Tab-separated table of C-alpha atoms in Angstrom:
chain	number	residue	atom	x	y	z
A	1	MET	CA	0.000	0.000	0.000
A	2	ALA	CA	1.379	3.383	-0.895
A	3	ASP	CA	1.972	5.971	1.794
A	4	ALA	CA	0.196	9.317	1.813
A	5	LYS	CA	2.291	12.174	0.494
A	6	VAL	CA	3.467	14.661	3.150
A	7	ILE	CA	3.691	18.147	1.720
A	8	PRO	CA	5.396	21.234	3.192
A	9	PHE	CA	2.913	23.409	5.039
A	10	ASP	CA	3.753	26.473	2.986
A	11	ASP	CA	2.941	24.635	-0.250
A	12	ASP	CA	-0.093	26.209	-1.929
A	13	ARG	CA	-1.680	22.776	-2.296
A	14	SER	CA	-2.183	22.489	1.454
A	15	ARG	CA	-4.387	25.553	1.431
A	16	ALA	CA	-6.379	24.957	-1.711
A	17	ARG	CA	-9.981	23.975	-1.314
A	18	ARG	CA	-10.010	22.201	-4.674
A	19	ARG	CA	-7.575	19.383	-5.252
A	20	PRO	CA	-4.694	20.262	-7.611
A	21	ALA	CA	-4.362	18.835	-11.079
A	22	ARG	CA	-2.772	15.389	-11.027
A	23	THR	CA	-0.834	13.243	-13.440
A	24	ASP	CA	-2.546	10.839	-15.810
A	25	ASP	CA	-2.025	7.964	-13.368
A	26	ALA	CA	-3.557	9.903	-10.489
A	27	ALA	CA	-6.456	11.050	-12.644
A	28	SER	CA	-7.237	7.453	-13.512
A	29	VAL	CA	-7.592	6.706	-9.826
A	30	ARG	CA	-10.494	9.134	-9.610
A	31	ALA	CA	-12.188	7.796	-12.734
A	32	LEU	CA	-13.297	4.494	-11.297
A	33	PRO	CA	-14.759	1.883	-13.659
A	34	ALA	CA	-17.781	1.635	-11.361
A	35	GLN	CA	-18.386	5.373	-11.746
A	36	ALA	CA	-18.205	5.244	-15.510
A	37	GLN	CA	-20.433	2.197	-15.808
A	38	ALA	CA	-23.013	2.972	-13.165
A	39	PRO	CA	-24.962	5.650	-15.119
A	40	ALA	CA	-25.127	3.444	-18.219
A	41	GLN	CA	-26.479	0.496	-16.283
A	42	LEU	CA	-29.011	2.576	-14.444
A	43	SER	CA	-30.315	4.368	-17.505
A	44	GLY	CA	-29.715	1.764	-20.199
A	45	ASP	CA	-30.298	-1.969	-20.749
A	46	ASP	CA	-30.243	-4.454	-17.901
A	47	PRO	CA	-26.835	-6.183	-18.146
A	48	ALA	CA	-28.393	-9.564	-17.287
A	49	THR	CA	-31.418	-9.515	-19.609
A	50	GLY	CA	-30.503	-6.932	-22.252
A	51	THR	CA	-33.857	-5.206	-21.706
A	52	GLU	CA	-34.724	-1.748	-20.500
A	53	PRO	CA	-35.173	-1.896	-16.668
A	54	GLU	CA	-38.512	-0.863	-15.259
A	55	GLU	CA	-38.365	2.324	-13.242
A	56	ASP	CA	-40.035	2.589	-9.908
A	57	PRO	CA	-42.861	5.109	-10.462
A	58	GLY	CA	-42.534	6.232	-6.868
A	59	ALA	CA	-38.788	6.869	-7.070
A	60	ASP	CA	-37.630	10.465	-7.062
A	61	PRO	CA	-35.091	10.979	-9.902
A	62	GLY	CA	-33.284	13.661	-7.908
A	63	GLU	CA	-33.010	11.401	-4.867
A	64	ARG	CA	-31.819	8.499	-7.024
A	65	GLY	CA	-29.163	10.699	-8.633
A	66	GLY	CA	-28.078	11.940	-5.217
A	67	TRP	CA	-27.451	8.398	-3.987
A	68	GLU	CA	-25.538	7.612	-7.168
A	69	ARG	CA	-23.242	10.580	-6.593
A	70	LYS	CA	-22.710	9.655	-2.945
A	71	LEU	CA	-21.863	6.075	-3.877
A	72	ALA	CA	-19.438	7.196	-6.561
A	73	SER	CA	-17.825	9.689	-4.190
A	74	GLY	CA	-17.498	7.033	-1.484
A	75	LEU	CA	-15.874	4.566	-3.875
A	76	ALA	CA	-13.452	7.218	-5.094
A	77	PHE	CA	-12.556	8.081	-1.495
A	78	LEU	CA	-11.857	4.430	-0.630
A	79	ARG	CA	-9.680	4.076	-3.714
A	80	ARG	CA	-7.620	7.127	-2.728
A	81	ARG	CA	-7.102	5.776	0.793
A	82	VAL	CA	-5.965	2.375	-0.499
A	83	THR	CA	-3.569	3.820	-3.082
A	84	GLY	CA	-2.258	6.609	-0.844
A	85	ASP	CA	-3.405	9.252	-3.325
A	86	TYR	CA	-4.133	11.903	-0.713
A	87	GLU	CA	-2.170	14.615	1.055
A	88	VAL	CA	-1.452	15.681	4.617
A	89	ASP	CA	0.437	18.759	5.747
A	90	GLU	CA	3.196	18.793	8.327
A	91	PHE	CA	0.662	19.297	11.134
A	92	GLY	CA	-1.123	16.105	10.118
A	93	TYR	CA	-4.141	17.803	8.524
A	94	ASP	CA	-5.896	15.417	6.147
A	95	GLU	CA	-8.298	17.532	4.094
A	96	ASP	CA	-9.665	14.567	2.144
A	97	LEU	CA	-10.584	12.620	5.292
A	98	THR	CA	-12.020	15.739	6.930
A	99	ASP	CA	-14.259	16.608	3.978
A	100	GLN	CA	-15.436	13.095	3.194
A	101	VAL	CA	-15.735	11.491	6.645
A	102	LEU	CA	-15.331	13.773	9.664
A	103	MET	CA	-17.623	16.528	8.402
A	104	SER	CA	-20.175	13.926	7.316
A	105	LEU	CA	-20.239	12.535	10.871
A	106	LEU	CA	-20.549	15.953	12.512
A	107	ARG	CA	-23.070	17.410	10.062
A	108	PRO	CA	-26.173	15.509	11.360
A	109	VAL	CA	-25.361	16.672	14.902
A	110	TYR	CA	-24.945	20.222	13.619
A	111	GLU	CA	-28.068	20.297	11.430
A	112	LYS	CA	-30.536	17.952	13.134
A	113	TYR	CA	-29.579	17.790	16.797
A	114	PHE	CA	-28.361	21.292	17.665
A	115	ARG	CA	-30.028	22.945	14.613
A	116	VAL	CA	-27.272	25.551	14.449
A	117	GLU	CA	-28.065	28.955	12.983
A	118	VAL	CA	-25.046	30.804	11.589
A	119	LYS	CA	-24.758	34.568	11.279
A	120	GLY	CA	-22.021	36.790	9.905
A	121	VAL	CA	-19.841	34.028	8.445
A	122	GLU	CA	-19.004	36.432	5.601
A	123	ASN	CA	-17.005	38.470	8.147
A	124	ILE	CA	-14.310	35.811	7.865
A	125	PRO	CA	-12.069	36.923	4.979
A	126	ALA	CA	-12.364	35.091	1.680
A	127	LYS	CA	-8.597	34.674	1.484
A	128	GLY	CA	-5.590	35.095	3.728
A	129	GLY	CA	-5.222	34.349	7.414
A	130	ALA	CA	-7.596	35.355	10.206
A	131	LEU	CA	-7.880	34.571	13.909
A	132	VAL	CA	-11.381	33.603	15.088
A	133	VAL	CA	-11.739	34.208	18.838
A	134	ALA	CA	-14.769	32.625	20.543
A	135	ASN	CA	-16.292	32.028	23.948
A	136	HIS	CA	-15.915	28.497	25.311
A	137	SER	CA	-18.569	26.513	27.172
A	138	GLY	CA	-20.497	23.277	27.440
A	139	THR	CA	-18.406	20.968	29.698
A	140	LEU	CA	-17.225	19.101	26.574
A	141	PRO	CA	-15.699	21.110	23.678
A	142	LEU	CA	-18.472	20.507	21.169
A	143	ASP	CA	-18.662	24.234	20.467
A	144	GLY	CA	-15.331	24.163	18.644
A	145	LEU	CA	-16.479	21.294	16.424
A	146	MET	CA	-19.739	23.044	15.568
A	147	MET	CA	-17.787	26.201	14.670
A	148	GLN	CA	-15.661	24.108	12.345
A	149	VAL	CA	-18.741	22.754	10.550
A	150	ALA	CA	-20.239	26.253	10.345
A	151	VAL	CA	-17.194	27.659	8.542
A	152	HIS	CA	-16.725	24.556	6.382
A	153	ASP	CA	-20.342	24.405	5.173
A	154	HIS	CA	-21.387	28.061	5.055
A	155	HIS	CA	-18.419	30.227	4.141
A	156	PRO	CA	-18.847	31.441	0.532
A	157	ALA	CA	-15.133	30.878	-0.183
A	158	ASP	CA	-15.105	27.330	1.238
A	159	ARG	CA	-12.658	28.084	4.056
A	160	HIS	CA	-11.487	25.646	6.727
A	161	LEU	CA	-11.197	26.422	10.440
A	162	ARG	CA	-8.048	25.144	12.179
A	163	LEU	CA	-8.608	25.047	15.946
A	164	LEU	CA	-5.959	25.481	18.625
A	165	ALA	CA	-6.547	22.808	21.276
A	166	ALA	CA	-5.257	22.197	24.805
A	167	ASP	CA	-2.450	19.694	25.347
A	168	LEU	CA	-4.938	17.329	27.030
A	169	VAL	CA	-6.529	16.694	23.622
A	170	PHE	CA	-3.223	15.466	22.220
A	171	MET	CA	-2.575	13.195	25.187
A	172	MET	CA	-5.710	11.124	24.597
A	173	PRO	CA	-5.518	8.071	22.307
A	174	VAL	CA	-7.706	8.133	19.192
A	175	VAL	CA	-8.790	11.717	19.956
A	176	ASN	CA	-5.216	12.826	19.322
A	177	GLU	CA	-5.150	11.301	15.823
A	178	LEU	CA	-8.605	12.563	14.891
A	179	ALA	CA	-7.774	16.087	16.068
A	180	ARG	CA	-4.612	16.173	13.972
A	181	LYS	CA	-6.361	14.845	10.879
A	182	ALA	CA	-9.153	17.411	11.321
A	183	GLY	CA	-6.582	20.206	11.162
A	184	HIS	CA	-6.243	21.103	14.837
A	185	THR	CA	-2.947	21.742	16.565
A	186	LEU	CA	-1.509	22.572	19.971
A	187	ALA	CA	-2.478	25.951	21.379
A	188	CYS	CA	0.927	27.620	21.240
A	189	GLY	CA	1.954	30.908	19.668
A	190	GLU	CA	4.504	29.403	17.288
A	191	ASP	CA	2.065	26.970	15.646
A	192	ALA	CA	-0.696	29.583	15.511
A	193	GLU	CA	1.575	32.142	13.850
A	194	ARG	CA	2.775	29.650	11.247
A	195	LEU	CA	-0.803	28.744	10.369
A	196	LEU	CA	-1.842	32.389	10.115
A	197	ARG	CA	1.146	33.364	7.962
A	198	ALA	CA	0.266	30.455	5.681
A	199	GLY	CA	-3.166	32.010	5.087
A	200	GLU	CA	-5.219	29.706	7.303
A	201	ILE	CA	-8.298	30.506	9.419
A	202	VAL	CA	-7.340	29.720	13.021
A	203	GLY	CA	-9.797	29.384	15.903
A	204	VAL	CA	-8.982	29.949	19.566
A	205	MET	CA	-11.003	29.967	22.807
A	206	PRO	CA	-8.983	32.107	25.262
A	207	GLU	CA	-11.112	31.101	28.271
A	208	GLY	CA	-9.756	27.557	28.055
A	209	PHE	CA	-10.800	25.170	30.813
A	210	LYS	CA	-12.042	28.103	32.909
A	211	GLY	CA	-14.796	28.665	30.362
A	212	ILE	CA	-15.716	25.131	29.410
A	213	GLY	CA	-15.756	23.931	33.023
A	214	LYS	CA	-17.525	26.821	34.717
A	215	PRO	CA	-20.674	26.189	36.811
A	216	PHE	CA	-24.092	26.437	35.194
A	217	ALA	CA	-24.907	29.412	37.414
A	218	GLU	CA	-22.204	31.414	35.585
A	219	ARG	CA	-23.381	30.582	32.074
A	220	TYR	CA	-22.716	33.186	29.397
A	221	LYS	CA	-20.424	35.153	31.729
A	222	LEU	CA	-17.057	35.282	30.025
A	223	GLN	CA	-14.065	34.243	32.075
A	224	ARG	CA	-10.642	35.856	31.915
A	225	PHE	CA	-9.066	35.895	28.447
A	226	GLY	CA	-5.557	35.144	29.669
A	227	ARG	CA	-2.729	37.600	29.055
A	228	GLY	CA	-3.650	38.478	25.493
A	229	GLY	CA	-1.360	36.005	23.786
A	230	PHE	CA	-3.798	35.600	20.901
A	231	VAL	CA	-3.648	39.359	20.243
A	232	SER	CA	0.142	39.249	20.127
A	233	THR	CA	-0.016	36.361	17.633
A	234	ALA	CA	-2.468	38.244	15.394
A	235	LEU	CA	-0.309	41.375	15.495
A	236	ARG	CA	2.820	39.454	14.518
A	237	ALA	CA	1.038	37.763	11.623
A	238	GLY	CA	-0.780	40.961	10.600
A	239	VAL	CA	-4.164	39.221	10.356
A	240	PRO	CA	-7.640	40.378	11.462
A	241	ILE	CA	-9.285	39.127	14.653
A	242	VAL	CA	-12.867	37.897	14.151
A	243	PRO	CA	-14.900	37.727	17.402
A	244	CYS	CA	-17.304	34.783	17.560
A	245	SER	CA	-20.209	34.278	19.964
A	246	VAL	CA	-21.815	30.878	20.570
A	247	VAL	CA	-25.215	30.575	22.256
A	248	GLY	CA	-26.709	27.189	23.109
A	249	ALA	CA	-23.630	25.272	24.188
A	250	GLU	CA	-23.888	26.359	27.827
A	251	GLU	CA	-27.022	24.243	28.392
A	252	ILE	CA	-26.017	20.924	26.792
A	253	TYR	CA	-24.449	19.671	30.053
A	254	PRO	CA	-25.652	21.851	32.961
A	255	MET	CA	-22.668	21.587	35.327
A	256	LEU	CA	-24.081	21.700	38.848
A	257	GLY	CA	-20.955	20.516	40.646
A	258	ASN	CA	-17.323	19.526	40.272
A	259	ALA	CA	-15.830	16.404	41.892
A	260	ARG	CA	-12.347	17.904	42.327
A	261	THR	CA	-10.826	14.928	44.147
A	262	LEU	CA	-11.906	12.546	41.406
A	263	ALA	CA	-10.662	14.997	38.788
A	264	ARG	CA	-7.203	15.067	40.374
A	265	LEU	CA	-7.079	11.276	40.491
A	266	LEU	CA	-7.966	11.069	36.799
A	267	GLY	CA	-5.651	13.904	35.786
A	268	LEU	CA	-8.526	16.045	34.514
A	269	PRO	CA	-9.058	19.778	34.982
A	270	TYR	CA	-12.537	19.058	36.390
A	271	PHE	CA	-15.023	16.214	36.756
A	272	PRO	CA	-18.538	17.495	35.979
A	273	LEU	CA	-21.635	16.605	37.933
A	274	THR	CA	-24.772	17.266	35.900
A	275	PRO	CA	-28.452	16.342	36.397
A	276	THR	CA	-27.821	13.176	34.339
A	277	PHE	CA	-24.087	12.415	34.674
A	278	PRO	CA	-22.761	10.219	36.207
A	279	TRP	CA	-26.071	9.115	37.718
A	280	LEU	CA	-27.472	7.643	34.474
A	281	GLY	CA	-24.202	6.085	33.333
A	282	PRO	CA	-23.415	6.323	29.614
A	283	MET	CA	-26.900	7.677	28.888
A	284	GLY	CA	-26.080	10.633	31.110
A	285	ALA	CA	-23.315	11.660	28.702
A	286	LEU	CA	-25.850	12.440	25.969
A	287	PRO	CA	-26.006	16.240	25.520
A	288	LEU	CA	-29.330	18.026	25.724
A	289	PRO	CA	-30.688	19.010	22.268
A	290	THR	CA	-30.460	22.767	22.672
A	291	LYS	CA	-30.888	25.252	19.818
A	292	TRP	CA	-27.601	26.934	18.881
A	293	THR	CA	-26.679	30.247	17.305
A	294	ILE	CA	-23.139	31.046	16.145
A	295	GLU	CA	-22.427	34.648	15.152
A	296	PHE	CA	-19.174	35.886	13.654
A	297	GLY	CA	-18.695	39.583	14.341
A	298	GLU	CA	-17.012	42.421	12.489
A	299	PRO	CA	-13.269	41.811	12.154
A	300	ILE	CA	-10.782	43.868	14.133
A	301	HIS	CA	-7.898	44.677	11.787
A	302	THR	CA	-4.305	44.559	13.044
A	303	ASP	CA	-2.307	45.147	9.870
A	304	GLY	CA	-2.124	48.895	10.553
A	305	TYR	CA	0.044	48.464	13.654
A	306	PRO	CA	3.870	48.473	13.514
A	307	LEU	CA	5.781	45.234	14.127
A	308	GLU	CA	6.874	46.307	17.606
A	309	ALA	CA	3.207	46.669	18.640
A	310	ALA	CA	3.163	42.955	19.511
A	311	GLU	CA	5.457	43.770	22.442
A	312	ASP	CA	3.307	46.613	23.787
A	313	PRO	CA	1.470	45.252	26.861
A	314	MET	CA	-0.968	48.166	27.012
A	315	LEU	CA	-2.021	47.704	23.391
A	316	MET	CA	-2.472	43.963	23.904
A	317	PHE	CA	-4.586	44.622	26.998
A	318	ASN	CA	-6.797	47.123	25.134
A	319	LEU	CA	-7.322	44.860	22.121
A	320	THR	CA	-7.994	41.849	24.341
A	321	ASP	CA	-10.584	43.831	26.271
A	322	GLN	CA	-12.149	45.059	23.013
A	323	VAL	CA	-12.518	41.508	21.677
A	324	ARG	CA	-13.896	40.245	24.993
A	325	GLU	CA	-16.432	43.060	25.270
A	326	GLN	CA	-17.621	42.542	21.702
A	327	ILE	CA	-18.190	38.817	22.313
A	328	GLN	CA	-19.967	39.469	25.629
A	329	HIS	CA	-22.214	42.139	24.117
A	330	THR	CA	-23.169	39.814	21.254
A	331	LEU	CA	-23.939	36.985	23.695
A	332	TYR	CA	-26.358	39.211	25.590
A	333	LYS	CA	-27.968	40.349	22.328
A	334	LEU	CA	-28.462	36.760	21.132
A	335	LEU	CA	-29.866	35.704	24.505
A	336	VAL	CA	-32.455	38.491	24.381
A	337	GLN	CA	-33.462	37.410	20.868
A	338	ARG	CA	-33.666	33.709	21.767
A	339	ARG	CA	-37.196	32.393	22.151
A	340	SER	CA	-36.296	29.220	24.036
A	341	VAL	CA	-33.313	27.102	25.015
A	342	PHE	CA	-34.623	24.241	22.876
A	343	PHE	CA	-36.540	25.963	20.073
C-alpha cells in the first residue's frame, strides 16, 4: 500500500480547497470503472437480460441521482485511501478525510440535533489568514467542532477552520489522531503564527478550561481571556481578529458541581456533575438538544500596527478587552433574541 504524500505546510496545495491537477495515473484513480459504468447500467439496458429496466414510479429521480453521486464519491474516497493518493500537511491535517468522513459525521449533529443557525460568516475573509476568537462553554468542547462545521459548510469561499486545542486533547488516544487529521494543533503561539502566515483561518477559545468547566450558574459570563497572547499572535502575523459568539452550548451539560478529588485522580481539569451524569451512566453523557446560534462579528484589523506593537502590553490589553467586550455584548444580544433554550 502506498503511503500518503506529506507536503510542506507552505505549499499552496495544502491551502487549496479544490484538489490540484494530477498526473494521468492519479487522474485514472479518480475515474473508477464503477463510476463510468453505473450511469449506463441505471439508464440503459439491464446487463443480465438486455432489456430496458422498469423504473419505480414512486422513485424520485433527484433522490436516485443523489445516492448515485454519494456512492461514486465514497468509492473514489476508498480508492484514494488504499492507493495513498491523498495529502497531509506537516501538522497532520488530512483535508480529504475531513471533507469526506469527519464533516459527514458531525453534520447531522450540527443540522438535526443542535439545529445551528449561523450569522455573519461572511465576516471571515475570503482569502488570507484570520484569527477567530470565541467564547468556550459546554463541559465538553463541542462548540469548537460546531464552529468548524459552520465555517466549512457556510463560508462562501469554502474556508477551513483550524482550531488550537489544549495539550490534554493530544494526550488522549484516538482523539489525538482525529484532532490532527481534522486540522487542529496545539495551542501555542509558534504553531498559531505559522498557520496564520500560511493564510489559514485559526480558531482559539482564550477562556480555556475556565470557560468550558464553569458552573451552570455562571453561564454566558465570560471568564478571563488570559494575558492576550492571541492578540500578540495576530499582530505578529498581521491578520484580522474575528470575534465569535456561541449561544446554546452552555445548556447541553448543565454543570451543577465539580468532583475535584476525582478529577485530580484522573488527571482532569474538572469532573462534571450534571443532572444526568454520572447518575445515568453512559446515557447521562448524551447532551441536551439545545438550539444553537453562532455569530461571527465584524473583524478587528491589526495590519495597521507596527511590528513592535506585539510587544506593547498596554495595546495587547486594550485589544484583548475590546474583543472580549464585543463577544460578551453579542452573547447578551443573542440571549435576548432567543425564544427558548430548545426551540
